[in-house]
Amino acid sequence: MLFHDATLADGRVRDVRVEGESIAEIGSELETSDESIDASGKLLLPGMIDAHVHFREPGFSDKETWETGARSAAAGGVTTVFDQPNTDPPTIDAASYEKKAEFAAESIVDYAINGGVTDEWVPDELLVKPLGALGEVFLADSTGEMGIGTDLFEKAVERAHNENIPVTVHAEDAALFDESVRDRTDADAWSAYRTAEAEIQAIEHACSVSDRLNSTVHIAHTSTPEGVDVVSEAGMTCEVSPHHLFLSRDDLAELGTLGRMNPPLRSENRRGDMFRRLVDGTIDIVATDHAPHTLEEKDAGIWDAPSGVPGVETALPLLLEQARRGRISYERVRDVTAANVAEIFDLDSKGRIEAGFDADLVLVDPDESAELRADELHSKCEWTPFEGKHGVLPELTVVRGTIVFRDGTFASNDGRNVRA
């Protein structure tokens, strides 16, 4: 496979040859191969590595499956996903890992299966391959069974550090939630309840523990610019989710409970500050926290509706739209969706368009902007909080040399566990 005259994120125009599962050669006027793709005027990017998804299986296949979630990922230019542990059963030991791996075999994109920690179980057995990571350890609060307190958090971080295993932290301190708003029923009540200070102080604590143990943590779905700054000053890493970049409390009147997630949406001023930190390099990566629920589940009061929104298919298109408008560079989009993710999570063969790297590629027309519509997306939940916003959608997506998505159609492919 040869991509002819593709524009790379840094503006260079090059031919990119793929042989087998890898990028074989990058240059000018390379010899045409059996399948030559005219990429003139098109942008070729490394596939997005989404370090934070909830594909819901096992246990919640009414919301999403590995098949539908992976297709949604591929259609959005995502070639690798990290699935989080709060399924049913939660992924906390070898048995639950093997059960989830059976479902993950349906994925057409590559994947990692992260393990978790519970109140009564600290991972000895889990801290070995093939899992190799603790995903979304909930510090002080939880949306389900995965929440742990401070003492167990420190114990888990220390054990993970001893095994050289990354820890992803959901940082919110429930002690700082505002109980005085519990009598409100408006859509903004959830944001008022789960305060910004609850996140900021939990991040400060997580970074303090990590520093004391001479280890590192990765802070998930950071929603406040103050929290991002704490992470940066501590020398840790963080991710931001698209909903905290492109939505704010100003959107809740229209979104209703479709806009309920954890951490919640913040003020428009904070949202703008988050985007500026994305542009200037303070934020390390973008990860979607793709957490679909059915519309029927979301059709409830603000205190009863489940938290979470889909996003794996729309993240890269939304970022590319901002690049098209000149608000962020294509190089930054490449780095926060691929190169930086691979570096943080030690994926040595992914995240770059370089000879010898996995041929995980996304081809887009950077001038073709489209309105995002739920009825044209592929998540099983069949809705998006970004309805009506614009994005630059992939024309084709390649996973290790196989075209898995092209012009609206999918091909079969065996996704690989990147930690196996």
GROMACS .gro file of N, CA, C and O in nm, residues 194-278:
model
  340
  194ARG      N    1  -2.074   1.868   4.214
  194ARG     CA    2  -1.938   1.813   4.207
  194ARG      C    3  -1.843   1.929   4.174
  194ARG      O    4  -1.809   1.955   4.060
  195THR      N    5  -1.801   1.997   4.276
  195THR     CA    6  -1.732   2.124   4.263
  195THR      C    7  -1.595   2.112   4.200
  195THR      O    8  -1.530   2.006   4.206
  196ALA      N    9  -1.550   2.223   4.142
  196ALA     CA   10  -1.415   2.228   4.086
  196ALA      C   11  -1.311   2.203   4.195
  196ALA      O   12  -1.210   2.137   4.173
  197GLU      N   13  -1.337   2.256   4.314
  197GLU     CA   14  -1.240   2.238   4.424
  197GLU      C   15  -1.225   2.091   4.461
  197GLU      O   16  -1.117   2.047   4.501
  198ALA      N   17  -1.331   2.012   4.445
  198ALA     CA   18  -1.322   1.868   4.475
  198ALA      C   19  -1.222   1.801   4.383
  198ALA      O   20  -1.149   1.710   4.426
  199GLU      N   21  -1.215   1.845   4.258
  199GLU     CA   22  -1.116   1.789   4.167
  199GLU      C   23  -0.977   1.843   4.197
  199GLU      O   24  -0.879   1.767   4.204
  200ILE      N   25  -0.966   1.972   4.215
  200ILE     CA   26  -0.834   2.034   4.232
  200ILE      C   27  -0.762   1.975   4.353
  200ILE      O   28  -0.644   1.939   4.346
  201GLN      N   29  -0.832   1.963   4.465
  201GLN     CA   30  -0.767   1.912   4.586
  201GLN      C   31  -0.733   1.763   4.573
  201GLN      O   32  -0.630   1.718   4.623
  202ALA      N   33  -0.818   1.687   4.506
  202ALA     CA   34  -0.787   1.545   4.485
  202ALA      C   35  -0.664   1.529   4.396
  202ALA      O   36  -0.580   1.441   4.419
  203ILE      N   37  -0.650   1.614   4.295
  203ILE     CA   38  -0.531   1.609   4.210
  203ILE      C   39  -0.407   1.646   4.291
  203ILE      O   40  -0.302   1.582   4.280
  204GLU      N   41  -0.419   1.749   4.375
  204GLU     CA   42  -0.306   1.787   4.460
  204GLU      C   43  -0.263   1.671   4.548
  204GLU      O   44  -0.143   1.643   4.564
  205HIS      N   45  -0.362   1.599   4.603
  205HIS     CA   46  -0.328   1.485   4.691
  205HIS      C   47  -0.264   1.372   4.611
  205HIS      O   48  -0.164   1.315   4.655
  206ALA      N   49  -0.319   1.340   4.495
  206ALA     CA   50  -0.263   1.232   4.415
  206ALA      C   51  -0.120   1.263   4.375
  206ALA      O   52  -0.032   1.175   4.380
  207CYS      N   53  -0.095   1.385   4.334
  207CYS     CA   54   0.041   1.424   4.294
  207CYS      C   55   0.136   1.423   4.413
  207CYS      O   56   0.253   1.387   4.401
  208SER      N   57   0.084   1.463   4.531
  208SER     CA   58   0.167   1.462   4.652
  208SER      C   59   0.208   1.321   4.690
  208SER      O   60   0.324   1.294   4.723
  209VAL      N   61   0.112   1.227   4.684
  209VAL     CA   62   0.141   1.087   4.713
  209VAL      C   63   0.244   1.034   4.615
  209VAL      O   64   0.342   0.968   4.654
  210SER      N   65   0.224   1.061   4.490
  210SER     CA   66   0.316   1.012   4.387
  210SER      C   67   0.456   1.067   4.407
  210SER      O   68   0.556   0.996   4.393
  211ASP      N   69   0.464   1.196   4.439
  211ASP     CA   70   0.595   1.257   4.461
  211ASP      C   71   0.664   1.195   4.581
  211ASP      O   72   0.785   1.166   4.577
  212ARG      N   73   0.588   1.172   4.688
  212ARG     CA   74   0.648   1.114   4.809
  212ARG      C   75   0.699   0.973   4.785
  212ARG      O   76   0.799   0.931   4.842
  213LEU      N   77   0.631   0.901   4.698
  213LEU     CA   78   0.671   0.763   4.667
  213LEU      C   79   0.769   0.757   4.551
  213LEU      O   80   0.807   0.649   4.507
  214ASN      N   81   0.807   0.875   4.500
  214ASN     CA   82   0.898   0.883   4.386
  214ASN      C   83   0.844   0.804   4.267
  214ASN      O   84   0.917   0.734   4.197
  215SER      N   85   0.714   0.818   4.244
  215SER     CA   86   0.647   0.746   4.135
  215SER      C   87   0.575   0.849   4.047
  215SER      O   88   0.589   0.970   4.067
  216THR      N   89   0.499   0.801   3.951
  216THR     CA   90   0.421   0.891   3.867
  216THR      C   91   0.277   0.842   3.858
  216THR      O   92   0.249   0.722   3.869
  217VAL      N   93   0.186   0.937   3.839
  217VAL     CA   94   0.047   0.904   3.813
  217VAL      C   95   0.002   0.984   3.691
  217VAL      O   96   0.061   1.087   3.657
  218HIS      N   97  -0.101   0.933   3.627
  218HIS     CA   98  -0.163   1.001   3.513
  218HIS      C   99  -0.305   1.037   3.555
  218HIS      O  100  -0.382   0.951   3.596
  219ILE      N  101  -0.339   1.166   3.548
  219ILE     CA  102  -0.470   1.212   3.593
  219ILE      C  103  -0.569   1.207   3.476
  219ILE      O  104  -0.547   1.267   3.372
  220ALA      N  105  -0.678   1.134   3.497
  220ALA     CA  106  -0.779   1.116   3.392
  220ALA      C  107  -0.869   1.239   3.382
  220ALA      O  108  -0.886   1.315   3.478
  221HIS      N  109  -0.927   1.257   3.264
  221HIS     CA  110  -1.033   1.354   3.233
  221HIS      C  111  -1.029   1.479   3.322
  221HIS      O  112  -1.126   1.513   3.389
  222THR      N  113  -0.916   1.547   3.323
  222THR     CA  114  -0.903   1.669   3.402
  222THR      C  115  -0.996   1.776   3.346
  222THR      O  116  -0.995   1.803   3.226
  223SER      N  117  -1.075   1.839   3.433
  223SER     CA  118  -1.178   1.932   3.385
  223SER      C  119  -1.153   2.076   3.424
  223SER      O  120  -1.229   2.164   3.383
  224THR      N  121  -1.050   2.102   3.503
  224THR     CA  122  -1.024   2.238   3.550
  224THR      C  123  -0.884   2.283   3.510
  224THR      O  124  -0.788   2.206   3.519
  225PRO      N  125  -0.869   2.408   3.468
  225PRO     CA  126  -0.735   2.458   3.436
  225PRO      C  127  -0.644   2.458   3.558
  225PRO      O  128  -0.524   2.434   3.546
  226GLU      N  129  -0.702   2.480   3.676
  226GLU     CA  130  -0.622   2.476   3.799
  226GLU      C  131  -0.565   2.336   3.821
  226GLU      O  132  -0.450   2.320   3.862
  227GLY      N  133  -0.646   2.234   3.794
  227GLY     CA  134  -0.598   2.097   3.808
  227GLY      C  135  -0.488   2.065   3.710
  227GLY      O  136  -0.390   1.998   3.744
  228VAL      N  137  -0.503   2.111   3.586
  228VAL     CA  138  -0.399   2.092   3.485
  228VAL      C  139  -0.268   2.154   3.532
  228VAL      O  140  -0.160   2.095   3.517
  229ASP      N  141  -0.276   2.273   3.590
  229ASP     CA  142  -0.155   2.341   3.635
  229ASP      C  143  -0.088   2.266   3.749
  229ASP      O  144   0.035   2.258   3.756
  230VAL      N  145  -0.167   2.209   3.839
  230VAL     CA  146  -0.110   2.129   3.948
  230VAL      C  147  -0.032   2.010   3.891
  230VAL      O  148   0.080   1.981   3.933
  231VAL      N  149  -0.092   1.942   3.795
  231VAL     CA  150  -0.027   1.827   3.731
  231VAL      C  151   0.103   1.868   3.665
  231VAL      O  152   0.207   1.803   3.682
  232SER      N  153   0.099   1.977   3.590
  232SER     CA  154   0.217   2.023   3.519
  232SER      C  155   0.329   2.060   3.615
  232SER      O  156   0.445   2.023   3.594
  233GLU      N  157   0.296   2.132   3.721
  233GLU     CA  158   0.397   2.174   3.818
  233GLU      C  159   0.456   2.055   3.893
  233GLU      O  160   0.573   2.059   3.935
  234ALA      N  161   0.377   1.948   3.909
  234ALA     CA  162   0.425   1.829   3.979
  234ALA      C  163   0.505   1.736   3.889
  234ALA      O  164   0.562   1.638   3.936
  235GLY      N  165   0.507   1.764   3.759
  235GLY     CA  166   0.579   1.678   3.666
  235GLY      C  167   0.507   1.549   3.635
  235GLY      O  168   0.569   1.453   3.587
  236MET      N  169   0.374   1.544   3.658
  236MET     CA  170   0.293   1.428   3.623
  236MET      C  171   0.232   1.452   3.484
  236MET      O  172   0.265   1.549   3.416
  237THR      N  173   0.142   1.366   3.442
  237THR     CA  174   0.075   1.383   3.314
  237THR      C  175  -0.076   1.381   3.334
  237THR      O  176  -0.127   1.329   3.433
  238CYS      N  177  -0.147   1.439   3.237
  238CYS     CA  178  -0.293   1.441   3.246
  238CYS      C  179  -0.354   1.434   3.108
  238CYS      O  180  -0.289   1.459   3.007
  239GLU      N  181  -0.481   1.399   3.108
  239GLU     CA  182  -0.560   1.399   2.986
  239GLU      C  183  -0.678   1.492   3.004
  239GLU      O  184  -0.721   1.519   3.117
  240VAL      N  185  -0.730   1.540   2.894
  240VAL     CA  186  -0.856   1.615   2.894
  240VAL      C  187  -0.948   1.550   2.794
  240VAL      O  188  -0.903   1.499   2.691
  241SER      N  189  -1.077   1.548   2.826
  241SER     CA  190  -1.175   1.488   2.737
  241SER      C  191  -1.240   1.593   2.649
  241SER      O  192  -1.248   1.710   2.687
  242PRO      N  193  -1.287   1.554   2.530
  242PRO     CA  194  -1.344   1.652   2.438
  242PRO      C  195  -1.459   1.732   2.498
  242PRO      O  196  -1.476   1.851   2.466
  243HIS      N  197  -1.540   1.670   2.584
  243HIS     CA  198  -1.653   1.744   2.639
  243HIS      C  199  -1.608   1.858   2.730
  243HIS      O  200  -1.680   1.956   2.745
  244HIS      N  201  -1.490   1.846   2.790
  244HIS     CA  202  -1.440   1.957   2.872
  244HIS      C  203  -1.367   2.061   2.789
  244HIS      O  204  -1.332   2.168   2.840
  245LEU      N  205  -1.344   2.032   2.662
  245LEU     CA  206  -1.284   2.129   2.570
  245LEU      C  207  -1.389   2.202   2.487
  245LEU      O  208  -1.369   2.318   2.451
  246PHE      N  209  -1.500   2.136   2.457
  246PHE     CA  210  -1.595   2.191   2.362
  246PHE      C  211  -1.735   2.216   2.418
  246PHE      O  212  -1.821   2.267   2.348
  247LEU      N  213  -1.759   2.178   2.544
  247LEU     CA  214  -1.887   2.202   2.608
  247LEU      C  215  -1.864   2.266   2.745
  247LEU      O  216  -1.760   2.246   2.807
  248SER      N  217  -1.964   2.340   2.792
  248SER     CA  218  -1.955   2.402   2.924
  248SER      C  219  -2.092   2.403   2.990
  248SER      O  220  -2.191   2.358   2.932
  249ARG      N  221  -2.098   2.461   3.109
  249ARG     CA  222  -2.225   2.471   3.179
  249ARG      C  223  -2.327   2.551   3.099
  249ARG      O  224  -2.449   2.533   3.117
  250ASP      N  225  -2.280   2.636   3.010
  250ASP     CA  226  -2.372   2.713   2.926
  250ASP      C  227  -2.453   2.623   2.833
  250ASP      O  228  -2.558   2.665   2.783
  251ASP      N  229  -2.406   2.501   2.808
  251ASP     CA  230  -2.475   2.409   2.717
  251ASP      C  231  -2.577   2.321   2.789
  251ASP      O  232  -2.653   2.248   2.723
  252LEU      N  233  -2.581   2.326   2.922
  252LEU     CA  234  -2.662   2.229   2.995
  252LEU      C  235  -2.812   2.251   2.979
  252LEU      O  236  -2.889   2.154   2.985
  253ALA      N  237  -2.854   2.374   2.959
  253ALA     CA  238  -2.997   2.398   2.940
  253ALA      C  239  -3.049   2.322   2.819
  253ALA      O  240  -3.162   2.272   2.819
  254GLU      N  241  -2.965   2.310   2.716
  254GLU     CA  242  -3.004   2.236   2.596
  254GLU      C  243  -2.979   2.087   2.610
  254GLU      O  244  -3.060   2.004   2.569
  255LEU      N  245  -2.867   2.050   2.672
  255LEU     CA  246  -2.831   1.909   2.683
  255LEU      C  247  -2.913   1.835   2.786
  255LEU      O  248  -2.940   1.715   2.771
  256GLY      N  249  -2.952   1.900   2.894
  256GLY     CA  250  -3.019   1.830   3.002
  256GLY      C  251  -2.929   1.723   3.061
  256GLY      O  252  -2.807   1.741   3.076
  257THR      N  253  -2.985   1.608   3.091
  257THR     CA  254  -2.906   1.501   3.153
  257THR      C  255  -2.809   1.436   3.055
  257THR      O  256  -2.721   1.361   3.097
  258LEU      N  257  -2.822   1.465   2.925
  258LEU     CA  258  -2.721   1.417   2.830
  258LEU      C  259  -2.586   1.482   2.860
  258LEU      O  260  -2.482   1.431   2.817
  259GLY      N  261  -2.587   1.592   2.933
  259GLY     CA  262  -2.463   1.660   2.970
  259GLY      C  263  -2.413   1.625   3.107
  259GLY      O  264  -2.321   1.690   3.158
  260ARG      N  265  -2.467   1.520   3.169
  260ARG     CA  266  -2.417   1.477   3.300
  260ARG      C  267  -2.304   1.379   3.281
  260ARG      O  268  -2.318   1.274   3.218
  261MET      N  269  -2.188   1.411   3.339
  261MET     CA  270  -2.072   1.323   3.338
  261MET      C  271  -1.986   1.355   3.460
  261MET      O  272  -2.008   1.455   3.528
  262ASN      N  273  -1.887   1.269   3.487
  262ASN     CA  274  -1.796   1.289   3.599
  262ASN      C  275  -1.652   1.294   3.550
  262ASN      O  276  -1.609   1.200   3.484
  263PRO      N  277  -1.577   1.400   3.581
  263PRO     CA  278  -1.620   1.525   3.643
  263PRO      C  279  -1.721   1.597   3.553
  263PRO      O  280  -1.726   1.573   3.432
  264PRO      N  281  -1.797   1.689   3.610
  264PRO     CA  282  -1.903   1.754   3.533
  264PRO      C  283  -1.850   1.865   3.444
  264PRO      O  284  -1.731   1.900   3.449
  265LEU      N  285  -1.938   1.920   3.362
  265LEU     CA  286  -1.901   2.036   3.282
  265LEU      C  287  -1.873   2.155   3.373
  265LEU      O  288  -1.935   2.171   3.478
  266ARG      N  289  -1.779   2.238   3.331
  266ARG     CA  290  -1.739   2.356   3.409
  266ARG      C  291  -1.787   2.483   3.339
  266ARG      O  292  -1.852   2.478   3.234
  267SER      N  293  -1.751   2.597   3.395
  267SER     CA  294  -1.793   2.725   3.340
  267SER      C  295  -1.731   2.747   3.202
  267SER      O  296  -1.630   2.685   3.165
  268GLU      N  297  -1.790   2.837   3.126
  268GLU     CA  298  -1.737   2.870   2.994
  268GLU      C  299  -1.597   2.929   3.005
  268GLU      O  300  -1.511   2.903   2.921
  269ASN      N  301  -1.570   3.006   3.109
  269ASN     CA  302  -1.435   3.060   3.128
  269ASN      C  303  -1.334   2.949   3.150
  269ASN      O  304  -1.224   2.951   3.092
  270ARG      N  305  -1.368   2.853   3.233
  270ARG     CA  306  -1.277   2.741   3.256
  270ARG      C  307  -1.259   2.659   3.128
  270ARG      O  308  -1.149   2.613   3.098
  271ARG      N  309  -1.367   2.640   3.053
  271ARG     CA  310  -1.354   2.565   2.927
  271ARG      C  311  -1.255   2.634   2.834
  271ARG      O  312  -1.169   2.570   2.774
  272GLY      N  313  -1.268   2.763   2.820
  272GLY     CA  314  -1.175   2.837   2.735
  272GLY      C  315  -1.032   2.826   2.782
  272GLY      O  316  -0.939   2.812   2.700
  273ASP      N  317  -1.013   2.831   2.915
  273ASP     CA  318  -0.878   2.817   2.969
  273ASP      C  319  -0.822   2.677   2.943
  273ASP      O  320  -0.701   2.661   2.921
  274MET      N  321  -0.908   2.577   2.943
  274MET     CA  322  -0.863   2.441   2.914
  274MET      C  323  -0.815   2.432   2.770
  274MET      O  324  -0.711   2.372   2.741
  275PHE      N  325  -0.891   2.492   2.677
  275PHE     CA  326  -0.849   2.485   2.537
  275PHE      C  327  -0.716   2.557   2.517
  275PHE      O  328  -0.630   2.511   2.441
  276ARG      N  329  -0.698   2.669   2.584
  276ARG     CA  330  -0.570   2.740   2.572
  276ARG      C  331  -0.454   2.656   2.625
  276ARG      O  332  -0.344   2.659   2.568
  277ARG      N  333  -0.478   2.580   2.730
  277ARG     CA  334  -0.373   2.492   2.782
  277ARG      C  335  -0.347   2.374   2.688
  277ARG      O  336  -0.237   2.320   2.685
  278LEU      N  337  -0.447   2.335   2.614
  278LEU     CA  338  -0.426   2.232   2.511
  278LEU      C  339  -0.334   2.286   2.402
  278LEU      O  340  -0.240   2.220   2.360
   0.00000   0.00000   0.00000
